[in-house]
Amino acid sequence: MKLFFLLCILPVILGGVFTDTHVTCIYSEECMLPCTSTHLDIIHWYLDKKAVHSFYHNKDQLGHQHEDYKGRTSLLSESEIKNGNVSLLIRNISLHDEGRYKCYAADAKKNDEKYVVMSVNAPAKSVDITLKKDTVICTSSGVYPEPKVLWYSDPPATEPLNTVSQTEDHLFTVTSQLKVDVITDTYTYNCSITTKDTSYTASLKQQAASELSENEFIFECPVTKDFNYTLSLSFSDTILKYDSKTSRKEITEQWRDKVTFDPEKGTIKLSHLNQEQLGTYTCESTTAQYRYITQTTLPSRGLIK
């Protein structure tokens, strides 16, 4: 499972008192709450009055553990604890886990109390973007805290209308609608959903292909070298799939002599087309933070009839 935590503020000693350590955890994943001590006979973790995890007599003592944490917590290995690392791992993070945790460690002579403030982020993992008549609609769900929506449009559009709702789990769904005055032959609409300092951007673009020669066309699908991406090209049905992580490329049999894809440049070349293959091609490129949907219309000139 993925271990994810961000130390936003490191503990510093001011007049002998430790400041809180701030940690951002990702919803539904694992998260480590950091704590160290030289007093290791007794270790307790609390959230307010909830007993989160206890360790003494050289083993976990979970008889009084609050039911919210059953089966979800653990300390590190025995050797790590002996070295003073009494950090707590919490699995399957939920929004109810947010709060100020106390790390208590003691022996017969002295005790330490340190505090870790956990906040939870459920970033957008996907954003849907569509054009319906004269409205571009951008939607994302399962995010937290309440997200911000930022648009870029070419040509410019009016101010968006945002609708936000919340589930029983307190996760947010946001729908943003952008009214388009005039639908042009070429356009670009970008919608970014941001929670805290994490963003996911969906892009919808309409473009025209360039004609290289008679019955041969080329156009671009946005790709990035900084992230692994998956790409698909469709014309009625999917005709090309590509995964940059594995460099695996699949082209349906009837299109193998017609489609050429350059994964470095993101260019697609179409050749030897017949009249039935005239129309609009949709390319979708997806990374962990971006989704590009590009619709390309082929010019009719040059096609074999």
PDB file of C-alpha atoms in Angstrom:
ATOM      1  CA  MET A   1       0.000   0.000   0.000  1.00  0.00           C
ATOM      2  CA  LYS A   2       1.067   3.560  -0.574  1.00  0.00           C
ATOM      3  CA  LEU A   3       2.593   5.419   2.348  1.00  0.00           C
ATOM      4  CA  PHE A   4       2.044   9.126   2.111  1.00  0.00           C
ATOM      5  CA  PHE A   5       2.623  11.960   4.494  1.00  0.00           C
ATOM      6  CA  LEU A   6       3.764  15.527   4.188  1.00  0.00           C
ATOM      7  CA  LEU A   7       5.626  17.203   7.009  1.00  0.00           C
ATOM      8  CA  CYS A   8       4.501  20.778   6.722  1.00  0.00           C
ATOM      9  CA  ILE A   9       6.078  22.135   9.896  1.00  0.00           C
ATOM     10  CA  LEU A  10       9.021  20.456  11.556  1.00  0.00           C
ATOM     11  CA  PRO A  11       9.138  20.439  15.368  1.00  0.00           C
ATOM     12  CA  VAL A  12      11.469  22.984  16.871  1.00  0.00           C
ATOM     13  CA  ILE A  13      12.346  23.595  20.483  1.00  0.00           C
ATOM     14  CA  LEU A  14      11.345  26.990  21.834  1.00  0.00           C
ATOM     15  CA  GLY A  15      12.225  27.441  25.495  1.00  0.00           C
ATOM     16  CA  GLY A  16      12.168  23.681  25.992  1.00  0.00           C
ATOM     17  CA  VAL A  17       8.665  23.257  24.511  1.00  0.00           C
ATOM     18  CA  PHE A  18       8.035  21.403  21.246  1.00  0.00           C
ATOM     19  CA  THR A  19       5.742  23.019  18.716  1.00  0.00           C
ATOM     20  CA  ASP A  20       3.150  20.878  16.985  1.00  0.00           C
ATOM     21  CA  THR A  21       4.167  18.861  13.953  1.00  0.00           C
ATOM     22  CA  HIS A  22       1.707  19.235  11.071  1.00  0.00           C
ATOM     23  CA  VAL A  23       1.056  16.314   8.735  1.00  0.00           C
ATOM     24  CA  THR A  24      -1.190  16.117   5.676  1.00  0.00           C
ATOM     25  CA  CYS A  25      -2.558  12.631   4.994  1.00  0.00           C
ATOM     26  CA  ILE A  26      -4.248  11.361   1.853  1.00  0.00           C
ATOM     27  CA  TYR A  27      -7.787  10.019   2.171  1.00  0.00           C
ATOM     28  CA  SER A  28      -8.071   6.185   2.123  1.00  0.00           C
ATOM     29  CA  GLU A  29      -4.278   5.679   2.125  1.00  0.00           C
ATOM     30  CA  GLU A  30      -1.678   5.054   4.854  1.00  0.00           C
ATOM     31  CA  CYS A  31      -0.113   7.847   6.875  1.00  0.00           C
ATOM     32  CA  MET A  32       2.720   8.071   9.390  1.00  0.00           C
ATOM     33  CA  LEU A  33       2.486  10.341  12.431  1.00  0.00           C
ATOM     34  CA  PRO A  34       6.110  11.059  13.415  1.00  0.00           C
ATOM     35  CA  CYS A  35       7.323  10.978  17.014  1.00  0.00           C
ATOM     36  CA  THR A  36      10.626  10.241  18.774  1.00  0.00           C
ATOM     37  CA  SER A  37      11.590   9.753  22.417  1.00  0.00           C
ATOM     38  CA  THR A  38      14.298   8.277  24.631  1.00  0.00           C
ATOM     39  CA  HIS A  39      11.721   7.088  27.191  1.00  0.00           C
ATOM     40  CA  LEU A  40      10.360   3.862  25.779  1.00  0.00           C
ATOM     41  CA  ASP A  41       8.782   1.725  28.520  1.00  0.00           C
ATOM     42  CA  ILE A  42       5.283   3.071  27.888  1.00  0.00           C
ATOM     43  CA  ILE A  43       3.963   4.522  24.612  1.00  0.00           C
ATOM     44  CA  HIS A  44       0.464   5.929  24.190  1.00  0.00           C
ATOM     45  CA  TRP A  45      -1.130   7.712  21.237  1.00  0.00           C
ATOM     46  CA  TYR A  46      -4.350   9.682  21.792  1.00  0.00           C
ATOM     47  CA  LEU A  47      -6.743  11.800  19.735  1.00  0.00           C
ATOM     48  CA  ASP A  48      -8.559  13.946  22.284  1.00  0.00           C
ATOM     49  CA  LYS A  49      -9.907  11.313  24.691  1.00  0.00           C
ATOM     50  CA  LYS A  50      -9.734   8.448  22.203  1.00  0.00           C
ATOM     51  CA  ALA A  51      -7.102   5.787  22.888  1.00  0.00           C
ATOM     52  CA  VAL A  52      -5.535   5.300  19.461  1.00  0.00           C
ATOM     53  CA  HIS A  53      -2.642   2.916  20.227  1.00  0.00           C
ATOM     54  CA  SER A  54      -0.766   1.696  23.320  1.00  0.00           C
ATOM     55  CA  PHE A  55       2.506  -0.194  23.756  1.00  0.00           C
ATOM     56  CA  TYR A  56       4.085  -1.424  26.998  1.00  0.00           C
ATOM     57  CA  HIS A  57       5.652  -4.596  28.415  1.00  0.00           C
ATOM     58  CA  ASN A  58       7.383  -4.759  25.006  1.00  0.00           C
ATOM     59  CA  LYS A  59       4.188  -5.382  23.040  1.00  0.00           C
ATOM     60  CA  ASP A  60       1.044  -3.722  21.741  1.00  0.00           C
ATOM     61  CA  GLN A  61      -1.719  -3.296  24.315  1.00  0.00           C
ATOM     62  CA  LEU A  62      -4.955  -2.671  22.449  1.00  0.00           C
ATOM     63  CA  GLY A  63      -7.613  -3.686  24.960  1.00  0.00           C
ATOM     64  CA  HIS A  64      -8.766  -0.091  25.424  1.00  0.00           C
ATOM     65  CA  GLN A  65      -8.232   1.017  21.826  1.00  0.00           C
ATOM     66  CA  HIS A  66     -11.105   3.093  20.455  1.00  0.00           C
ATOM     67  CA  GLU A  67     -13.199   1.175  17.926  1.00  0.00           C
ATOM     68  CA  ASP A  68     -12.525   3.789  15.228  1.00  0.00           C
ATOM     69  CA  TYR A  69      -8.907   2.584  15.077  1.00  0.00           C
ATOM     70  CA  LYS A  70      -9.262  -1.171  15.459  1.00  0.00           C
ATOM     71  CA  GLY A  71      -7.149  -3.008  12.875  1.00  0.00           C
ATOM     72  CA  ARG A  72      -5.801   0.245  11.454  1.00  0.00           C
ATOM     73  CA  THR A  73      -2.792   1.191  13.597  1.00  0.00           C
ATOM     74  CA  SER A  74       0.721  -0.077  14.251  1.00  0.00           C
ATOM     75  CA  LEU A  75       4.075   1.127  15.507  1.00  0.00           C
ATOM     76  CA  LEU A  76       7.265   0.428  13.612  1.00  0.00           C
ATOM     77  CA  SER A  77       9.575  -2.548  14.120  1.00  0.00           C
ATOM     78  CA  GLU A  78      11.057  -3.455  17.496  1.00  0.00           C
ATOM     79  CA  SER A  79      14.467  -2.204  16.398  1.00  0.00           C
ATOM     80  CA  GLU A  80      12.998   1.166  15.359  1.00  0.00           C
ATOM     81  CA  ILE A  81      11.292   1.553  18.730  1.00  0.00           C
ATOM     82  CA  LYS A  82      14.534   0.735  20.573  1.00  0.00           C
ATOM     83  CA  ASN A  83      16.192   3.487  18.534  1.00  0.00           C
ATOM     84  CA  GLY A  84      13.592   5.956  19.785  1.00  0.00           C
ATOM     85  CA  ASN A  85      11.243   6.000  16.792  1.00  0.00           C
ATOM     86  CA  VAL A  86       7.733   5.724  18.233  1.00  0.00           C
ATOM     87  CA  SER A  87       5.920   6.985  15.120  1.00  0.00           C
ATOM     88  CA  LEU A  88       2.396   5.708  14.499  1.00  0.00           C
ATOM     89  CA  LEU A  89       1.151   4.266  11.204  1.00  0.00           C
ATOM     90  CA  ILE A  90      -2.574   4.654  10.500  1.00  0.00           C
ATOM     91  CA  ARG A  91      -4.122   2.809   7.555  1.00  0.00           C
ATOM     92  CA  ASN A  92      -7.183   3.673   5.464  1.00  0.00           C
ATOM     93  CA  ILE A  93      -7.265   7.324   6.482  1.00  0.00           C
ATOM     94  CA  SER A  94     -10.742   8.855   6.864  1.00  0.00           C
ATOM     95  CA  LEU A  95     -11.925  12.407   7.440  1.00  0.00           C
ATOM     96  CA  HIS A  96     -12.769  11.470  11.043  1.00  0.00           C
ATOM     97  CA  ASP A  97      -9.040  10.964  11.662  1.00  0.00           C
ATOM     98  CA  GLU A  98      -8.342  14.694  11.438  1.00  0.00           C
ATOM     99  CA  GLY A  99      -7.226  16.329  14.663  1.00  0.00           C
ATOM    100  CA  ARG A 100      -4.429  16.908  17.179  1.00  0.00           C
ATOM    101  CA  TYR A 101      -2.775  13.663  18.315  1.00  0.00           C
ATOM    102  CA  LYS A 102      -0.755  13.306  21.501  1.00  0.00           C
ATOM    103  CA  CYS A 103       2.320  11.079  21.519  1.00  0.00           C
ATOM    104  CA  TYR A 104       3.109  10.098  25.127  1.00  0.00           C
ATOM    105  CA  ALA A 105       6.282   8.141  25.906  1.00  0.00           C
ATOM    106  CA  ALA A 106       7.584   7.404  29.405  1.00  0.00           C
ATOM    107  CA  ASP A 107       9.870   5.349  31.590  1.00  0.00           C
ATOM    108  CA  ALA A 108      10.336   5.210  35.375  1.00  0.00           C
ATOM    109  CA  LYS A 109      12.250   8.509  35.419  1.00  0.00           C
ATOM    110  CA  LYS A 110      10.650  10.819  32.856  1.00  0.00           C
ATOM    111  CA  ASN A 111       8.047  11.216  30.142  1.00  0.00           C
ATOM    112  CA  ASP A 112       7.689  13.069  26.817  1.00  0.00           C
ATOM    113  CA  GLU A 113       4.534  14.573  25.350  1.00  0.00           C
ATOM    114  CA  LYS A 114       4.546  15.674  21.728  1.00  0.00           C
ATOM    115  CA  TYR A 115       1.711  16.644  19.421  1.00  0.00           C
ATOM    116  CA  VAL A 116       0.986  15.921  15.768  1.00  0.00           C
ATOM    117  CA  VAL A 117      -1.799  17.767  13.949  1.00  0.00           C
ATOM    118  CA  MET A 118      -3.260  15.719  11.109  1.00  0.00           C
ATOM    119  CA  SER A 119      -5.247  17.198   8.246  1.00  0.00           C
ATOM    120  CA  VAL A 120      -6.731  15.063   5.468  1.00  0.00           C
ATOM    121  CA  ASN A 121      -6.701  15.785   1.757  1.00  0.00           C
ATOM    122  CA  ALA A 122      -8.784  13.901  -0.804  1.00  0.00           C
ATOM    123  CA  PRO A 123      -7.448  15.297  -4.088  1.00  0.00           C
ATOM    124  CA  ALA A 124      -9.315  14.936  -7.344  1.00  0.00           C
ATOM    125  CA  LYS A 125      -8.290  11.698  -9.047  1.00  0.00           C
ATOM    126  CA  SER A 126     -10.294  12.364 -12.178  1.00  0.00           C
ATOM    127  CA  VAL A 127     -12.160  15.252 -13.793  1.00  0.00           C
ATOM    128  CA  ASP A 128     -14.828  14.859 -16.480  1.00  0.00           C
ATOM    129  CA  ILE A 129     -15.189  17.619 -19.067  1.00  0.00           C
ATOM    130  CA  THR A 130     -17.811  17.701 -21.830  1.00  0.00           C
ATOM    131  CA  LEU A 131     -19.385  20.185 -24.238  1.00  0.00           C
ATOM    132  CA  LYS A 132     -23.186  20.032 -24.436  1.00  0.00           C
ATOM    133  CA  LYS A 133     -24.745  22.497 -26.870  1.00  0.00           C
ATOM    134  CA  ASP A 134     -23.405  25.864 -25.668  1.00  0.00           C
ATOM    135  CA  THR A 135     -22.165  24.776 -22.218  1.00  0.00           C
ATOM    136  CA  VAL A 136     -18.869  23.221 -21.122  1.00  0.00           C
ATOM    137  CA  ILE A 137     -19.415  21.062 -18.029  1.00  0.00           C
ATOM    138  CA  CYS A 138     -16.615  20.109 -15.633  1.00  0.00           C
ATOM    139  CA  THR A 139     -17.283  17.594 -12.833  1.00  0.00           C
ATOM    140  CA  SER A 140     -15.273  15.900 -10.093  1.00  0.00           C
ATOM    141  CA  SER A 141     -16.352  13.907  -7.037  1.00  0.00           C
ATOM    142  CA  GLY A 142     -14.885  12.388  -3.877  1.00  0.00           C
ATOM    143  CA  VAL A 143     -12.722  15.403  -3.028  1.00  0.00           C
ATOM    144  CA  TYR A 144     -11.915  17.171   0.257  1.00  0.00           C
ATOM    145  CA  PRO A 145     -11.789  19.889   1.453  1.00  0.00           C
ATOM    146  CA  GLU A 146     -14.197  21.922  -0.672  1.00  0.00           C
ATOM    147  CA  PRO A 147     -12.340  22.424  -3.950  1.00  0.00           C
ATOM    148  CA  LYS A 148     -11.588  25.538  -5.949  1.00  0.00           C
ATOM    149  CA  VAL A 149     -12.362  25.612  -9.681  1.00  0.00           C
ATOM    150  CA  LEU A 150     -10.257  27.548 -12.170  1.00  0.00           C
ATOM    151  CA  TRP A 151     -11.071  27.872 -15.877  1.00  0.00           C
ATOM    152  CA  TYR A 152      -9.054  28.846 -18.918  1.00  0.00           C
ATOM    153  CA  SER A 153     -10.917  29.280 -22.200  1.00  0.00           C
ATOM    154  CA  ASP A 154      -9.992  30.243 -25.731  1.00  0.00           C
ATOM    155  CA  PRO A 155     -12.070  31.962 -26.971  1.00  0.00           C
ATOM    156  CA  PRO A 156     -13.027  33.701 -23.697  1.00  0.00           C
ATOM    157  CA  ALA A 157     -16.280  32.724 -22.000  1.00  0.00           C
ATOM    158  CA  THR A 158     -18.566  34.093 -19.295  1.00  0.00           C
ATOM    159  CA  GLU A 159     -18.114  33.479 -15.568  1.00  0.00           C
ATOM    160  CA  PRO A 160     -18.767  29.828 -14.608  1.00  0.00           C
ATOM    161  CA  LEU A 161     -21.649  28.605 -12.481  1.00  0.00           C
ATOM    162  CA  ASN A 162     -20.416  26.261  -9.719  1.00  0.00           C
ATOM    163  CA  THR A 163     -22.554  23.758  -7.807  1.00  0.00           C
ATOM    164  CA  VAL A 164     -21.122  21.942  -4.774  1.00  0.00           C
ATOM    165  CA  SER A 165     -22.680  19.081  -2.800  1.00  0.00           C
ATOM    166  CA  GLN A 166     -21.432  16.866   0.026  1.00  0.00           C
ATOM    167  CA  THR A 167     -21.895  13.142   0.685  1.00  0.00           C
ATOM    168  CA  GLU A 168     -22.594  11.454   4.019  1.00  0.00           C
ATOM    169  CA  ASP A 169     -18.836  10.828   4.225  1.00  0.00           C
ATOM    170  CA  HIS A 170     -18.326  14.615   3.930  1.00  0.00           C
ATOM    171  CA  LEU A 171     -16.607  14.295   0.558  1.00  0.00           C
ATOM    172  CA  PHE A 172     -17.443  16.947  -2.029  1.00  0.00           C
ATOM    173  CA  THR A 173     -18.792  16.770  -5.568  1.00  0.00           C
ATOM    174  CA  VAL A 174     -18.351  19.888  -7.686  1.00  0.00           C
ATOM    175  CA  THR A 175     -19.927  20.702 -11.045  1.00  0.00           C
ATOM    176  CA  SER A 176     -18.856  23.825 -12.909  1.00  0.00           C
ATOM    177  CA  GLN A 177     -20.671  25.046 -16.031  1.00  0.00           C
ATOM    178  CA  LEU A 178     -19.155  27.496 -18.490  1.00  0.00           C
ATOM    179  CA  LYS A 179     -21.514  29.195 -20.928  1.00  0.00           C
ATOM    180  CA  VAL A 180     -20.038  29.608 -24.414  1.00  0.00           C
ATOM    181  CA  ASP A 181     -21.266  32.545 -26.490  1.00  0.00           C
ATOM    182  CA  VAL A 182     -20.133  31.203 -29.870  1.00  0.00           C
ATOM    183  CA  ILE A 183     -18.969  27.673 -30.753  1.00  0.00           C
ATOM    184  CA  THR A 184     -15.984  28.102 -33.072  1.00  0.00           C
ATOM    185  CA  ASP A 185     -14.192  25.558 -35.271  1.00  0.00           C
ATOM    186  CA  THR A 186     -11.239  25.533 -32.868  1.00  0.00           C
ATOM    187  CA  TYR A 187     -11.326  26.006 -29.113  1.00  0.00           C
ATOM    188  CA  THR A 188      -9.612  25.071 -25.846  1.00  0.00           C
ATOM    189  CA  TYR A 189     -11.260  24.766 -22.424  1.00  0.00           C
ATOM    190  CA  ASN A 190      -9.212  23.878 -19.342  1.00  0.00           C
ATOM    191  CA  CYS A 191     -10.811  23.146 -15.961  1.00  0.00           C
ATOM    192  CA  SER A 192      -8.621  22.738 -12.842  1.00  0.00           C
ATOM    193  CA  ILE A 193      -9.949  21.291  -9.561  1.00  0.00           C
ATOM    194  CA  THR A 194      -7.759  22.199  -6.574  1.00  0.00           C
ATOM    195  CA  THR A 195      -7.827  20.961  -2.968  1.00  0.00           C
ATOM    196  CA  LYS A 196      -5.181  22.488  -0.728  1.00  0.00           C
ATOM    197  CA  ASP A 197      -2.068  22.500  -2.937  1.00  0.00           C
ATOM    198  CA  THR A 198      -3.048  19.565  -5.198  1.00  0.00           C
ATOM    199  CA  SER A 199      -4.661  20.114  -8.611  1.00  0.00           C
ATOM    200  CA  TYR A 200      -6.143  18.002 -11.398  1.00  0.00           C
ATOM    201  CA  THR A 201      -6.725  19.600 -14.797  1.00  0.00           C
ATOM    202  CA  ALA A 202      -9.003  18.424 -17.592  1.00  0.00           C
ATOM    203  CA  SER A 203      -8.713  19.940 -21.060  1.00  0.00           C
ATOM    204  CA  LEU A 204     -11.140  19.816 -23.973  1.00  0.00           C
ATOM    205  CA  LYS A 205      -9.755  20.960 -27.319  1.00  0.00           C
ATOM    206  CA  GLN A 206     -11.081  21.095 -30.872  1.00  0.00           C
ATOM    207  CA  GLN A 207      -8.512  21.409 -33.670  1.00  0.00           C
ATOM    208  CA  ALA A 208      -7.970  20.783 -37.365  1.00  0.00           C
ATOM    209  CA  ALA A 209      -5.434  18.324 -38.754  1.00  0.00           C
ATOM    210  CA  SER A 210      -2.596  19.384 -41.032  1.00  0.00           C
ATOM    211  CA  GLU A 211      -2.451  17.832 -44.497  1.00  0.00           C
ATOM    212  CA  LEU A 212       1.040  16.530 -45.277  1.00  0.00           C
ATOM    213  CA  SER A 213       0.236  15.298 -48.758  1.00  0.00           C
ATOM    214  CA  GLU A 214      -2.687  13.879 -50.639  1.00  0.00           C
ATOM    215  CA  ASN A 215      -4.581  11.561 -48.289  1.00  0.00           C
ATOM    216  CA  GLU A 216      -2.054  11.972 -45.438  1.00  0.00           C
ATOM    217  CA  PHE A 217      -2.751  13.975 -42.272  1.00  0.00           C
ATOM    218  CA  ILE A 218      -0.959  14.731 -39.011  1.00  0.00           C
ATOM    219  CA  PHE A 219      -2.084  16.213 -35.691  1.00  0.00           C
ATOM    220  CA  GLU A 220      -0.924  16.436 -32.074  1.00  0.00           C
ATOM    221  CA  CYS A 221      -2.192  14.796 -28.909  1.00  0.00           C
ATOM    222  CA  PRO A 222      -0.808  16.452 -25.739  1.00  0.00           C
ATOM    223  CA  VAL A 223       1.697  14.210 -23.928  1.00  0.00           C
ATOM    224  CA  THR A 224       4.250  14.908 -21.206  1.00  0.00           C
ATOM    225  CA  LYS A 225       7.687  13.457 -20.551  1.00  0.00           C
ATOM    226  CA  ASP A 226       7.498  14.386 -16.868  1.00  0.00           C
ATOM    227  CA  PHE A 227       4.765  11.866 -16.000  1.00  0.00           C
ATOM    228  CA  ASN A 228       3.728   8.424 -17.169  1.00  0.00           C
ATOM    229  CA  TYR A 229       0.666   8.668 -19.374  1.00  0.00           C
ATOM    230  CA  THR A 230      -1.869   6.524 -21.161  1.00  0.00           C
ATOM    231  CA  LEU A 231      -3.259   7.517 -24.534  1.00  0.00           C
ATOM    232  CA  SER A 232      -6.118   6.346 -26.698  1.00  0.00           C
ATOM    233  CA  LEU A 233      -7.318   7.343 -30.158  1.00  0.00           C
ATOM    234  CA  SER A 234     -10.844   6.621 -31.266  1.00  0.00           C
ATOM    235  CA  PHE A 235     -12.953   6.988 -34.378  1.00  0.00           C
ATOM    236  CA  SER A 236     -16.336   5.475 -33.540  1.00  0.00           C
ATOM    237  CA  ASP A 237     -14.339   2.737 -31.761  1.00  0.00           C
ATOM    238  CA  THR A 238     -10.903   2.749 -30.130  1.00  0.00           C
ATOM    239  CA  ILE A 239      -8.179   2.236 -32.745  1.00  0.00           C
ATOM    240  CA  LEU A 240      -5.001   2.987 -30.753  1.00  0.00           C
ATOM    241  CA  LYS A 241      -3.868   2.496 -27.150  1.00  0.00           C
ATOM    242  CA  TYR A 242      -0.484   3.439 -25.692  1.00  0.00           C
ATOM    243  CA  ASP A 243       1.048   3.208 -22.192  1.00  0.00           C
ATOM    244  CA  SER A 244       4.235   5.241 -21.699  1.00  0.00           C
ATOM    245  CA  LYS A 245       5.210   3.298 -18.562  1.00  0.00           C
ATOM    246  CA  THR A 246       5.529   0.025 -20.459  1.00  0.00           C
ATOM    247  CA  SER A 247       5.913   1.525 -23.974  1.00  0.00           C
ATOM    248  CA  ARG A 248       3.172  -0.883 -25.036  1.00  0.00           C
ATOM    249  CA  LYS A 249       1.265   0.150 -28.145  1.00  0.00           C
ATOM    250  CA  GLU A 250      -1.864  -1.528 -29.486  1.00  0.00           C
ATOM    251  CA  ILE A 251      -3.416  -0.719 -32.864  1.00  0.00           C
ATOM    252  CA  THR A 252      -6.473  -2.568 -34.108  1.00  0.00           C
ATOM    253  CA  GLU A 253      -5.711  -4.767 -37.095  1.00  0.00           C
ATOM    254  CA  GLN A 254      -7.656  -2.852 -39.747  1.00  0.00           C
ATOM    255  CA  TRP A 255      -5.825   0.393 -38.823  1.00  0.00           C
ATOM    256  CA  ARG A 256      -2.231  -0.867 -38.606  1.00  0.00           C
ATOM    257  CA  ASP A 257      -1.271   0.406 -42.059  1.00  0.00           C
ATOM    258  CA  LYS A 258      -3.089   3.708 -41.496  1.00  0.00           C
ATOM    259  CA  VAL A 259      -1.967   4.968 -38.031  1.00  0.00           C
ATOM    260  CA  THR A 260       1.529   6.036 -36.962  1.00  0.00           C
ATOM    261  CA  PHE A 261       2.100   7.369 -33.425  1.00  0.00           C
ATOM    262  CA  ASP A 262       5.219   9.153 -32.140  1.00  0.00           C
ATOM    263  CA  PRO A 263       5.159   8.840 -28.302  1.00  0.00           C
ATOM    264  CA  GLU A 264       7.934  11.419 -27.839  1.00  0.00           C
ATOM    265  CA  LYS A 265       6.189  14.216 -29.752  1.00  0.00           C
ATOM    266  CA  GLY A 266       2.617  13.063 -29.281  1.00  0.00           C
ATOM    267  CA  THR A 267       1.944  13.237 -33.018  1.00  0.00           C
ATOM    268  CA  ILE A 268      -0.435  10.965 -34.882  1.00  0.00           C
ATOM    269  CA  LYS A 269      -0.197  10.486 -38.638  1.00  0.00           C
ATOM    270  CA  LEU A 270      -3.086   9.033 -40.629  1.00  0.00           C
ATOM    271  CA  SER A 271      -2.679   7.788 -44.192  1.00  0.00           C
ATOM    272  CA  HIS A 272      -4.348   5.551 -46.810  1.00  0.00           C
ATOM    273  CA  LEU A 273      -7.792   6.597 -45.598  1.00  0.00           C
ATOM    274  CA  ASN A 274     -11.027   5.958 -47.435  1.00  0.00           C
ATOM    275  CA  GLN A 275     -14.126   8.153 -47.553  1.00  0.00           C
ATOM    276  CA  GLU A 276     -15.746   6.339 -44.617  1.00  0.00           C
ATOM    277  CA  GLN A 277     -12.791   7.257 -42.425  1.00  0.00           C
ATOM    278  CA  LEU A 278     -13.415  10.978 -42.867  1.00  0.00           C
ATOM    279  CA  GLY A 279     -14.600  12.711 -39.724  1.00  0.00           C
ATOM    280  CA  THR A 280     -13.566  13.624 -36.207  1.00  0.00           C
ATOM    281  CA  TYR A 281     -10.955  11.667 -34.250  1.00  0.00           C
ATOM    282  CA  THR A 282     -10.801  11.844 -30.448  1.00  0.00           C
ATOM    283  CA  CYS A 283      -7.498  11.506 -28.636  1.00  0.00           C
ATOM    284  CA  GLU A 284      -7.437  11.187 -24.837  1.00  0.00           C
ATOM    285  CA  SER A 285      -4.188  11.436 -22.864  1.00  0.00           C
ATOM    286  CA  THR A 286      -4.246  10.886 -19.095  1.00  0.00           C
ATOM    287  CA  THR A 287      -1.714  11.243 -16.271  1.00  0.00           C
ATOM    288  CA  ALA A 288      -2.094  11.296 -12.492  1.00  0.00           C
ATOM    289  CA  GLN A 289      -2.806  15.044 -12.631  1.00  0.00           C
ATOM    290  CA  TYR A 290      -4.007  15.782 -16.161  1.00  0.00           C
ATOM    291  CA  ARG A 291      -6.606  14.636 -18.670  1.00  0.00           C
ATOM    292  CA  TYR A 292      -6.429  15.945 -22.225  1.00  0.00           C
ATOM    293  CA  ILE A 293      -9.290  15.320 -24.652  1.00  0.00           C
ATOM    294  CA  THR A 294      -8.480  16.495 -28.167  1.00  0.00           C
ATOM    295  CA  GLN A 295     -10.947  16.279 -31.044  1.00  0.00           C
ATOM    296  CA  THR A 296      -9.427  16.605 -34.506  1.00  0.00           C
ATOM    297  CA  THR A 297     -11.418  17.055 -37.694  1.00  0.00           C
ATOM    298  CA  LEU A 298      -9.831  15.967 -40.967  1.00  0.00           C
ATOM    299  CA  PRO A 299     -10.248  18.245 -43.977  1.00  0.00           C
ATOM    300  CA  SER A 300     -12.160  16.583 -46.805  1.00  0.00           C
ATOM    301  CA  ARG A 301      -9.701  17.673 -49.484  1.00  0.00           C
ATOM    302  CA  GLY A 302      -7.351  14.893 -50.511  1.00  0.00           C
ATOM    303  CA  LEU A 303      -9.392  11.910 -49.410  1.00  0.00           C
ATOM    304  CA  ILE A 304      -9.865   9.047 -51.828  1.00  0.00           C
ATOM    305  CA  LYS A 305     -13.451   8.736 -52.899  1.00  0.00           C
TER     306      LYS A 305
END
